[in-house]
Coordinates of C-alpha atoms in Angstrom, one line a residue:
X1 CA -12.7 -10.4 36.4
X2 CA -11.7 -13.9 38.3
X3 CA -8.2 -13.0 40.6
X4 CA -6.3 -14.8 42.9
X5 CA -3.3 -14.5 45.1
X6 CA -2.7 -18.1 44.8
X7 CA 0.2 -18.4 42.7
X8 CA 3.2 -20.3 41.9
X9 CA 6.8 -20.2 39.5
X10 CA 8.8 -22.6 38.0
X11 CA 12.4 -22.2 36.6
X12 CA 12.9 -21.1 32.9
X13 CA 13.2 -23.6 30.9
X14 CA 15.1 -23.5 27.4
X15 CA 12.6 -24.9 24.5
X16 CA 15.4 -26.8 21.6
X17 CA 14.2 -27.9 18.2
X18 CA 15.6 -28.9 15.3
X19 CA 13.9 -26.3 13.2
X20 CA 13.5 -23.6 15.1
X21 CA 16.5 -21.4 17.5
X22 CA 16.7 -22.4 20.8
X23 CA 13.9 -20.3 23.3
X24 CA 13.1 -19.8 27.0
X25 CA 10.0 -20.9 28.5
X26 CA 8.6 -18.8 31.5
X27 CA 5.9 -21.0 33.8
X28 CA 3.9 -20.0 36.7
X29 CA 0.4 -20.7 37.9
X30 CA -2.5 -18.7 39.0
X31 CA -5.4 -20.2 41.0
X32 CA -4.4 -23.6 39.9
X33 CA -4.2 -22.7 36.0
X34 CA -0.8 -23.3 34.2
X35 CA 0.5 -20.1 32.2
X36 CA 3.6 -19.9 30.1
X37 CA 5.4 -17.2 27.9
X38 CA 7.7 -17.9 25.4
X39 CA 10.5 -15.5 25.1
X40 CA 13.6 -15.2 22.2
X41 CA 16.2 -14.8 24.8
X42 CA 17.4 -15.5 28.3
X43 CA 17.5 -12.3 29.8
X44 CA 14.2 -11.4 28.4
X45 CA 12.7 -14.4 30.0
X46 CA 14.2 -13.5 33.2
X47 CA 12.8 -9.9 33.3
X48 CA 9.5 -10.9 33.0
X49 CA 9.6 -13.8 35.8
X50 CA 10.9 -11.1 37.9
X51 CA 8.1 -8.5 37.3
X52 CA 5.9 -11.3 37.8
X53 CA 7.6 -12.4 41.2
X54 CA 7.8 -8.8 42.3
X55 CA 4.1 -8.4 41.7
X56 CA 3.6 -11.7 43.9
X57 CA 5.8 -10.4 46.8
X58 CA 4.3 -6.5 46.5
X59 CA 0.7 -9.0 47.5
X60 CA -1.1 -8.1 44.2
X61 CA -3.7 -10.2 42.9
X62 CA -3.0 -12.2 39.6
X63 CA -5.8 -12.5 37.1
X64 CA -6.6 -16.1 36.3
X65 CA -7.5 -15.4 32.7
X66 CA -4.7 -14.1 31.8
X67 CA -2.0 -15.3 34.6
X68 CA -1.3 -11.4 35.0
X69 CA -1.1 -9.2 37.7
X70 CA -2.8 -5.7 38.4
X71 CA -0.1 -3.9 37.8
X72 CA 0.8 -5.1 34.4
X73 CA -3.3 -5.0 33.2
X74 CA -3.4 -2.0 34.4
X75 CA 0.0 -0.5 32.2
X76 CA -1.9 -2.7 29.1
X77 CA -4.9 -1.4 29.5
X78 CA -2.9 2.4 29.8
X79 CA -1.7 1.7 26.4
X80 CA -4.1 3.8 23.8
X81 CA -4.7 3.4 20.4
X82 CA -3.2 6.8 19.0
X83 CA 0.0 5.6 21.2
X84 CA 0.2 2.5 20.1
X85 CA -0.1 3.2 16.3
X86 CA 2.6 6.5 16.3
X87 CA 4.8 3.5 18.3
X88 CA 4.3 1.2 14.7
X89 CA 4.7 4.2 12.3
X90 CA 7.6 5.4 13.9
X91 CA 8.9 1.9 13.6
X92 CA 7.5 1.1 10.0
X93 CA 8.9 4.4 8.9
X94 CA 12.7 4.1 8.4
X95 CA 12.2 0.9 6.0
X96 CA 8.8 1.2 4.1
X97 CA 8.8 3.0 0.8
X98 CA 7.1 6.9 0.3
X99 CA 3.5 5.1 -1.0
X100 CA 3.5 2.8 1.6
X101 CA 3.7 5.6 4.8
X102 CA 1.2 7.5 2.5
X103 CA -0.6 4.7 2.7
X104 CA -0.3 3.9 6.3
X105 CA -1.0 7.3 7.8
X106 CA -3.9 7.8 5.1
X107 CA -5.9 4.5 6.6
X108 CA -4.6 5.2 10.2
X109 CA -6.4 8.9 9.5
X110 CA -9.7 7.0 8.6
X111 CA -10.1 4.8 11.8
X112 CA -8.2 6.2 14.3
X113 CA -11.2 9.5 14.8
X114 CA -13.7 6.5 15.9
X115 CA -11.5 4.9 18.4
X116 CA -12.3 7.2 21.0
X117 CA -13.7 6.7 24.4
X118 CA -16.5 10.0 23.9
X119 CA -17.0 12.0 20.6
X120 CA -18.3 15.0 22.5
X121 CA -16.5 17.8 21.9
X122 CA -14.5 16.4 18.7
X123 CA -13.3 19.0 16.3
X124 CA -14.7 19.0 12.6
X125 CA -13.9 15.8 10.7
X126 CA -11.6 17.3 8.4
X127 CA -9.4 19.3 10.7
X128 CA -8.8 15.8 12.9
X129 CA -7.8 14.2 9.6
X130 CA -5.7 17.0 8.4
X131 CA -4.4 16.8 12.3
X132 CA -3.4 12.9 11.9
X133 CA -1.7 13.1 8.6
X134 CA 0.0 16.1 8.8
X135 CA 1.0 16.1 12.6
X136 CA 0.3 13.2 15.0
X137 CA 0.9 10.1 12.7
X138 CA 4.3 11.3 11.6
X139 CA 7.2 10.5 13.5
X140 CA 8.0 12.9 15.8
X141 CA 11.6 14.3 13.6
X142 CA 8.7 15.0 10.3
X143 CA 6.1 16.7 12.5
X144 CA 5.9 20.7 11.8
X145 CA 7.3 22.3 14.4
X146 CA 4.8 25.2 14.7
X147 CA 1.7 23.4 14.1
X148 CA -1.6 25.8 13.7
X149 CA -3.9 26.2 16.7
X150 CA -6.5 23.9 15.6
X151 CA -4.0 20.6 14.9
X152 CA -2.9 21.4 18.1
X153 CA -6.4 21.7 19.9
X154 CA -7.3 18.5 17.5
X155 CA -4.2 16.4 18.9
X156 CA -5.7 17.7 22.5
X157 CA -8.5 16.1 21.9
X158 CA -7.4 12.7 20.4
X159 CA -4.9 12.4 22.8
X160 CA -7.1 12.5 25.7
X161 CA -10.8 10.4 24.2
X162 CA -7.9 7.7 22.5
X163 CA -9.4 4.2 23.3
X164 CA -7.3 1.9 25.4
X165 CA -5.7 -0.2 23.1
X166 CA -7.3 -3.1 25.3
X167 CA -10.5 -2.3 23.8
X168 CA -9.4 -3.3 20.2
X169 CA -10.1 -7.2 21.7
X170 CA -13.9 -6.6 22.0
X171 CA -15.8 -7.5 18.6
X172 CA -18.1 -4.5 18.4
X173 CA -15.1 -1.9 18.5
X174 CA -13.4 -3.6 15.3
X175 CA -16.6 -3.5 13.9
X176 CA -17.0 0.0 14.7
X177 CA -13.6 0.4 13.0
X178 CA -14.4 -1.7 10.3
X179 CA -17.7 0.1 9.0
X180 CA -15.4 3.8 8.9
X181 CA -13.0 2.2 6.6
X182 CA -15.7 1.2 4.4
X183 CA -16.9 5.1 4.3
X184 CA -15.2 8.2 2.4
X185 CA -15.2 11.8 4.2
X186 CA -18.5 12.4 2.5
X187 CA -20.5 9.3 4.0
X188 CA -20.5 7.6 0.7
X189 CA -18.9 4.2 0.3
X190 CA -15.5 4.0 -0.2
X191 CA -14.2 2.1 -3.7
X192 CA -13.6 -1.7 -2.6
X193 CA -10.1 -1.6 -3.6
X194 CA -9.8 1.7 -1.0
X195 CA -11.4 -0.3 1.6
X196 CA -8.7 -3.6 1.2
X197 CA -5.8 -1.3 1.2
X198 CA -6.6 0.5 4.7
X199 CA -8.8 -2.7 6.0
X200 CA -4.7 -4.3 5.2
X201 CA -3.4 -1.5 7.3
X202 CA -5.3 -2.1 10.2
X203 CA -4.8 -5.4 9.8
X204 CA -0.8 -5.2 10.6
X205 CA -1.2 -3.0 13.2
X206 CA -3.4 -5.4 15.1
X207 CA -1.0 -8.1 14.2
X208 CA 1.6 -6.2 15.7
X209 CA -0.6 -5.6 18.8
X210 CA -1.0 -9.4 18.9
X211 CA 3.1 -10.1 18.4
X212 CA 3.5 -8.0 21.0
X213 CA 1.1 -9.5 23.3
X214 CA -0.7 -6.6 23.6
X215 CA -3.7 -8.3 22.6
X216 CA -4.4 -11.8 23.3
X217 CA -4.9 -12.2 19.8
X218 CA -5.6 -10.1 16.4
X219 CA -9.1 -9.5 16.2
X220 CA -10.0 -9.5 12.6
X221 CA -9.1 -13.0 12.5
X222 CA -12.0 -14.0 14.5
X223 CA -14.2 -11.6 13.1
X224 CA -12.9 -12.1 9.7
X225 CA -16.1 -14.5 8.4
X226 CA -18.8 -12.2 9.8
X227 CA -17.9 -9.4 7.7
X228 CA -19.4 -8.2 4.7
X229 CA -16.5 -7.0 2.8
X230 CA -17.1 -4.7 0.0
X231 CA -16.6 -6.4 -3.3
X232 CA -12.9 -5.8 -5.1
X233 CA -12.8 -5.5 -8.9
X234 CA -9.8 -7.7 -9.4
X235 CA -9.8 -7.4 -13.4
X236 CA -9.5 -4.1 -15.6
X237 CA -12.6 -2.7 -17.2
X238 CA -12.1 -4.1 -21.3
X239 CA -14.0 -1.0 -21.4
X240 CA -10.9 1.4 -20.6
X241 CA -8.6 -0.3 -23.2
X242 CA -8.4 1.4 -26.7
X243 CA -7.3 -0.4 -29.7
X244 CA -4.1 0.5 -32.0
X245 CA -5.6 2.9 -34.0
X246 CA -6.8 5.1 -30.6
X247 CA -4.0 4.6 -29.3
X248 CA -1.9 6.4 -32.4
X249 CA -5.0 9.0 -32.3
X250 CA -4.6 10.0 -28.9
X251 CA -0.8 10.3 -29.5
X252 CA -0.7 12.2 -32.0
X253 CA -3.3 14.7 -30.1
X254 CA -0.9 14.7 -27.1
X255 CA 1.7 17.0 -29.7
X256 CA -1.5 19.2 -30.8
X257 CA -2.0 20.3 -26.4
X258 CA 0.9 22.2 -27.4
X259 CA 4.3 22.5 -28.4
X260 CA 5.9 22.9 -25.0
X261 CA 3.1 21.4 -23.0
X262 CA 1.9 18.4 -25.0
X263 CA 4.9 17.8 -27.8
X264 CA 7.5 16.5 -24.6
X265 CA 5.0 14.2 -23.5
X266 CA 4.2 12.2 -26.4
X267 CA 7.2 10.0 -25.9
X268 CA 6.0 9.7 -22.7
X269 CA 2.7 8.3 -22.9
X270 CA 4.4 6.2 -25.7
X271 CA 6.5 4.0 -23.5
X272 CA 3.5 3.9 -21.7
X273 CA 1.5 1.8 -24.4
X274 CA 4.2 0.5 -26.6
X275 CA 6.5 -0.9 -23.7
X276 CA 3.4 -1.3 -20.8
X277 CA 5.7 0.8 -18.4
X278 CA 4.1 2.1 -15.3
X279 CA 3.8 6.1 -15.1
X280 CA 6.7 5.8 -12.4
X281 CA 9.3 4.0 -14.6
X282 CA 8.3 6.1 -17.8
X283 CA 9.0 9.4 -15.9
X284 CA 12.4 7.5 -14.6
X285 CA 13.8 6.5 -18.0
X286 CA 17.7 7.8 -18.8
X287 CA 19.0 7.6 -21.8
X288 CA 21.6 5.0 -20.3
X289 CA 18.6 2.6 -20.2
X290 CA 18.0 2.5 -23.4
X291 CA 19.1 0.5 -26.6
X292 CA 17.6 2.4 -29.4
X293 CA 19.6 1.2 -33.1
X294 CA 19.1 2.6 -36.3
X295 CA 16.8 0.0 -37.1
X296 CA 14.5 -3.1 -35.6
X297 CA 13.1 -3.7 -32.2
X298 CA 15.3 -1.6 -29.6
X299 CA 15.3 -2.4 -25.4
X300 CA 14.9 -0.5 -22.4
X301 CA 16.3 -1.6 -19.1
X302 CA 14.4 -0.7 -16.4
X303 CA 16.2 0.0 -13.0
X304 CA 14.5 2.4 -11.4
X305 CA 10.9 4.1 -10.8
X306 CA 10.1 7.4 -9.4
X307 CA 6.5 7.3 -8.2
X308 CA 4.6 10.4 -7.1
X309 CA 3.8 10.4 -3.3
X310 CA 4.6 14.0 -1.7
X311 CA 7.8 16.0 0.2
X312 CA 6.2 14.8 3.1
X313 CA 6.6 11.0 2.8
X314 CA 10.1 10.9 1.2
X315 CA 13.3 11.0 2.8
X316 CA 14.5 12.8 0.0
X317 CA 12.1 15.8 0.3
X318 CA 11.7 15.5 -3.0
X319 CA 7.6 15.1 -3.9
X320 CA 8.9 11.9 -5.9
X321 CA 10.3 8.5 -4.1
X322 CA 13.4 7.1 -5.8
X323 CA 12.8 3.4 -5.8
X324 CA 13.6 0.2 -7.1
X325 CA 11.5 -1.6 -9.4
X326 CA 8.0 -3.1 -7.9
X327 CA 7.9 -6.4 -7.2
X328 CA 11.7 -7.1 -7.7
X329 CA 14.8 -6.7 -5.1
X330 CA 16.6 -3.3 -4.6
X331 CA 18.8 -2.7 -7.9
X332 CA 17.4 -5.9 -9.6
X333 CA 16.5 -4.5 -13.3
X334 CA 13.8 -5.8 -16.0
X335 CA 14.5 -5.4 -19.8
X336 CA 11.5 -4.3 -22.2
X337 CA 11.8 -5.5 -25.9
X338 CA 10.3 -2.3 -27.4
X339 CA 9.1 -2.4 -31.3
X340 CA 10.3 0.0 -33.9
X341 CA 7.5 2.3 -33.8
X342 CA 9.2 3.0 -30.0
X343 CA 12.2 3.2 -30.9
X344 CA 11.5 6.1 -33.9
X345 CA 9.9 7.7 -31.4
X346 CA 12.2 8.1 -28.6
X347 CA 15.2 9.1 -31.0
X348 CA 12.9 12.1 -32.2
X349 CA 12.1 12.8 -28.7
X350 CA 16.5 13.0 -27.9
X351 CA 17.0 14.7 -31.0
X352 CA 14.2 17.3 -30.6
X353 CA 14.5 17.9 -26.5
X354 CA 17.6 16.3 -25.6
X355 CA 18.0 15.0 -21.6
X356 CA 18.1 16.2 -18.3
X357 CA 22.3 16.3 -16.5
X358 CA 21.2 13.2 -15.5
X359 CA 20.2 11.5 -18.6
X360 CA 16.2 11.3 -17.9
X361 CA 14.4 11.6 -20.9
X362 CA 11.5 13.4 -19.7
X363 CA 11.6 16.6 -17.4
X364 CA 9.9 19.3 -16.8
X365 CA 10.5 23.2 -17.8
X366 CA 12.5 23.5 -14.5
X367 CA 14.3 20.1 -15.3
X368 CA 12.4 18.3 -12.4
X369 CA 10.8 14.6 -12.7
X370 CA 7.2 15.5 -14.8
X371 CA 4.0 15.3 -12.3
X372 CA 1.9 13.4 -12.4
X373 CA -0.6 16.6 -12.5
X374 CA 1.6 17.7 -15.8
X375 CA 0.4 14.7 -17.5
X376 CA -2.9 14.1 -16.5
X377 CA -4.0 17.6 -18.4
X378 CA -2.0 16.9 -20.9
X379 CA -4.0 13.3 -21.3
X380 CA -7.5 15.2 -20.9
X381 CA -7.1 17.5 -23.4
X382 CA -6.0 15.0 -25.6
X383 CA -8.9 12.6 -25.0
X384 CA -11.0 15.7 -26.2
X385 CA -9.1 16.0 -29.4
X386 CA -8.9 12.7 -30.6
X387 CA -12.2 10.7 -29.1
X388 CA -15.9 11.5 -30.2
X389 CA -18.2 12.9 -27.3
X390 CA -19.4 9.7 -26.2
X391 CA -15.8 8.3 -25.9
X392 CA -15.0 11.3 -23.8
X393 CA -18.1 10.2 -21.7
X394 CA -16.7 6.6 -21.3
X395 CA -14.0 5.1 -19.6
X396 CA -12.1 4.9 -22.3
X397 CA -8.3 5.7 -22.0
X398 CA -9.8 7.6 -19.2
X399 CA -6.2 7.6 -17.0
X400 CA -2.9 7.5 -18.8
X401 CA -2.6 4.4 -17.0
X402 CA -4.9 2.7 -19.3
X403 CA -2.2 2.8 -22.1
X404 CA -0.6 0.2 -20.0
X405 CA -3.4 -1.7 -19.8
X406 CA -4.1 -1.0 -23.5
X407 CA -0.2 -2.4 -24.2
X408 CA -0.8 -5.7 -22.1
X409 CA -4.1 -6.9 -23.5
X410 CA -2.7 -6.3 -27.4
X411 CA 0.1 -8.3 -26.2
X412 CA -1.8 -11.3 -24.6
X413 CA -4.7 -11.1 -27.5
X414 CA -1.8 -11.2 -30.0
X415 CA -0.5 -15.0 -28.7
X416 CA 2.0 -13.7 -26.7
X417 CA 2.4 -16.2 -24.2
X418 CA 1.8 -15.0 -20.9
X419 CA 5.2 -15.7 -18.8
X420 CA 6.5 -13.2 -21.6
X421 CA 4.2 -10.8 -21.1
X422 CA 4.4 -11.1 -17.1
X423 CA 7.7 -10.7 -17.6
X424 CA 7.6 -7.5 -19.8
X425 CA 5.7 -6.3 -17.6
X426 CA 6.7 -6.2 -14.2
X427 CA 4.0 -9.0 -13.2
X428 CA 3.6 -12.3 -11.9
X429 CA 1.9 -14.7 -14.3
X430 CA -1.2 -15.1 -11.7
X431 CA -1.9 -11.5 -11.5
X432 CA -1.4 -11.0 -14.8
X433 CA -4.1 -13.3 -16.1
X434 CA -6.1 -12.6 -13.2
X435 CA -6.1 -8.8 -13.8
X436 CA -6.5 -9.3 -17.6
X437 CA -9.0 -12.3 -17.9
X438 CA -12.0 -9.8 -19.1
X439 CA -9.7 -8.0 -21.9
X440 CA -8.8 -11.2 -23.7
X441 CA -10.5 -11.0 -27.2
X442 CA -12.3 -14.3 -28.7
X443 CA -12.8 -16.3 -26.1
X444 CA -16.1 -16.1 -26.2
X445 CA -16.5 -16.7 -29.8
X446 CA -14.8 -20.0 -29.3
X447 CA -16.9 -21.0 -26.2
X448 CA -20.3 -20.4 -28.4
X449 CA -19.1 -22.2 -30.7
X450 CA -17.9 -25.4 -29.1
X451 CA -22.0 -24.6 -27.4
X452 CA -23.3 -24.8 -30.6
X453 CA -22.2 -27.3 -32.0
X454 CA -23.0 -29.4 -28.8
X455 CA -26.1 -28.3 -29.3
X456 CA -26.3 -29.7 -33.0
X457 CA -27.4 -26.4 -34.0

């Protein structure tokens, strides 16, 4: 490390353009190099030229590198990685939605155990994971507040072997990093689309870092082109889609699972495949959203969805997030044309179960939104019923989720143009053809044809 006592300040200078708000410039120079630091305000700018010129005065030695003195390196290089990251959470918290902290904590979890200075002495895996999610990645107002012996003895430890956050600059570390978030808890490789959620993850929080200036820069971007990232599926398996004669099959199996376990549920998985709704908007449907007449197509208007994500991530408590719709502003709604096969159903569905004191259509025994647990034995058992053995071997209709997938591909397949469908759906027009290229029916057909008769044959 190059230092130098010879150093030198200028005033602040304000930096005005036309398309940007007016900034403050700090300059000074270290061994003869120029250094500046751009900073949103006046007084911040003036802070920081005083720590520096304190530092000067106090007859520490600058470094030339980074135009900074001891003292500051040293409170960087103080800063760890388990600090830094319940800094961002606690931050990120109040305005991301229940998935999203699930999400953040979950990748957080994955890389945070190898970030550590020494592994010697590191509790087992799964009681460090269970110690980051449930305890030291929360903010500190959702942490338990009599934590077991072993989260606590796990914290210890991660609190103590944390990795300066310094160390997140040096190329082998974020490859270190990188290489546990392509891993599951078993050794095995994590699903690509697993891996580009937390590998997203770590991403902002380096980002941050960088905004911050607590790293010179974020390293993934420089790493970015020497990594081997696992492939993402971008398109749905034509291979989980059923046709409309499965589709009937497996709902009319759904009412044979039983009359208060399966019967509720088949207007459920309905909306699912006749409207393309997401699980978290099905279970959210009220009465109030929905235009059912006597006869013809009917609408829903979708306002709200209530995904799954656990007490712990909510601010509600509740282990489902109330939430606008995805991809659309808060209280921004989308109407769903739904046909009159949808329509019969629902009404038999009001008439036979009635609604919750709220108007949702779906509820369970106790009147609570339906789990997503409910319904996924509800859907096995049905996919016994209605499929022959090998169908039950295959992907087919293998996750409720499917009927949506099922609902978009008969809608594309049937010359529905796309912005129609996107918009059904929730989509943009790009994701949508991108997700559904491999489920779109006679292409191919054409294309050997056209080959053919190229060919003269």
């Amino acid at each position: 490390m190059s230092m130098s006592r010879d150093v030198r300040f200028w005033e602040i200078r304000p930096n005005k353009s036309s398309k940007r708000k007016k900034t403050y410039e700090v300059r000074w120079k270290v061994g003869g190099r120029e250094r500046s630091r751009t900073f949103e305000t006046k007084a911040l700018a003036k802070n920081f030229l005083l720590d520096l010129q304190m530092a000067a005065k106090r007859g520490e030695e600058f470094e030339i590198k980074s135009g900074l003195p001891e003292s500051m390196i040293q409170a960087k290089e103080a800063v760890s990685w388990l600090g830094f990251v319940q800094a961002y959470i606690a931050s990120r918290w109040p305005h991301a939605a229940a998935k999203t902290r699930d999400s953040m904590t979950d990748a957080l979890a994955t890389v945070t155990p190898v970030l550590v200075t020494d592994a010697a002495g590191m509790p087992e895996a799964e009681t460090v994971r269970t110690a980051l999610r449930q305890y030291a990645l929360l903010p500190a107002d959702r942490r338990p507040a009599d934590p077991s012996p072993e989260i606590v003895e796990a914290v210890r430890w991660l609190e103590k072997v944390s990795l300066p956050l310094a160390a997140l600059a040096q190329t082998a570390t974020v490859h270190a990093a990188l290489d546990a978030l392509a891993l599951k808890m078993d050794g095995n490789p994590a699903a690509a689309e697993t891996y580009r959620r937390k590998r997203a993850v770590f991403y902002n929080v380096l980002q941050y870092a960088a905004e911050l200036e607590e790293l010179p820069a974020n390293p993934l971007d420089r790493i970015k082109s020497q990594w081997r990232r696992p492939k993402v599926v971008e398109t749905v398996d034509r291979r989980v889609v059923v046709n409309p004669r499965q589709a009937k099959e497996l709902l009319t199996a759904v009412s044979y699972v039983g009359r208060r376990r399966g019967r509720p549920m088949v207007a459920l998985f309905a909306c699912m495949y006749y409207a393309g709704l997401r699980p978290g908007e099905a279970v959210a449907l009220r009465k109030q959203d929905c235009h059912l007449p006597a006869t013809g197509w009917g609408t829903l208007t979708l306002e709200t969805s209530r995904p799954q994500t656990g007490k712990r991530w909510t601010d509600s408590g509740e282990a489902h997030d109330k939430r606008g719709l995805k991809q659309r502003a808060d209280k921004e709604t989308r109407e769903v044309p739904i046909p009159p096969e949808l329509v019969r159903i629902l009404l038999d569905h009001i008439a036979e179960f009635g609604v919750a004191e709220d108007g949702r259509l779906f509820r369970s025994q106790r009147g609570n939104v339906v789990s997503s647990s409910s319904y996924y034995r509800v859907w096995r058992e049905a996919r016994l019923l209605a499929l022959t053995p090998e169908q039950v071997a295959s992907p087919l209709a293998g996750k409720p989720y499917d009927l949506r997938h099922a609902a978009l591909s008969l809608w594309l397949n049937a010359g529905v143009h796309a912005p129609e469908v996107a918009q059904r759906a929730g989509h943009t027009v790009d994701v949508l053809l991108q997700r559904y290229a491999k489920c779109l029916d006679g292409d191919r057909e054409i294309a050997n044809g056209r080959i053919s008769r190229a060919l003269g044959s």
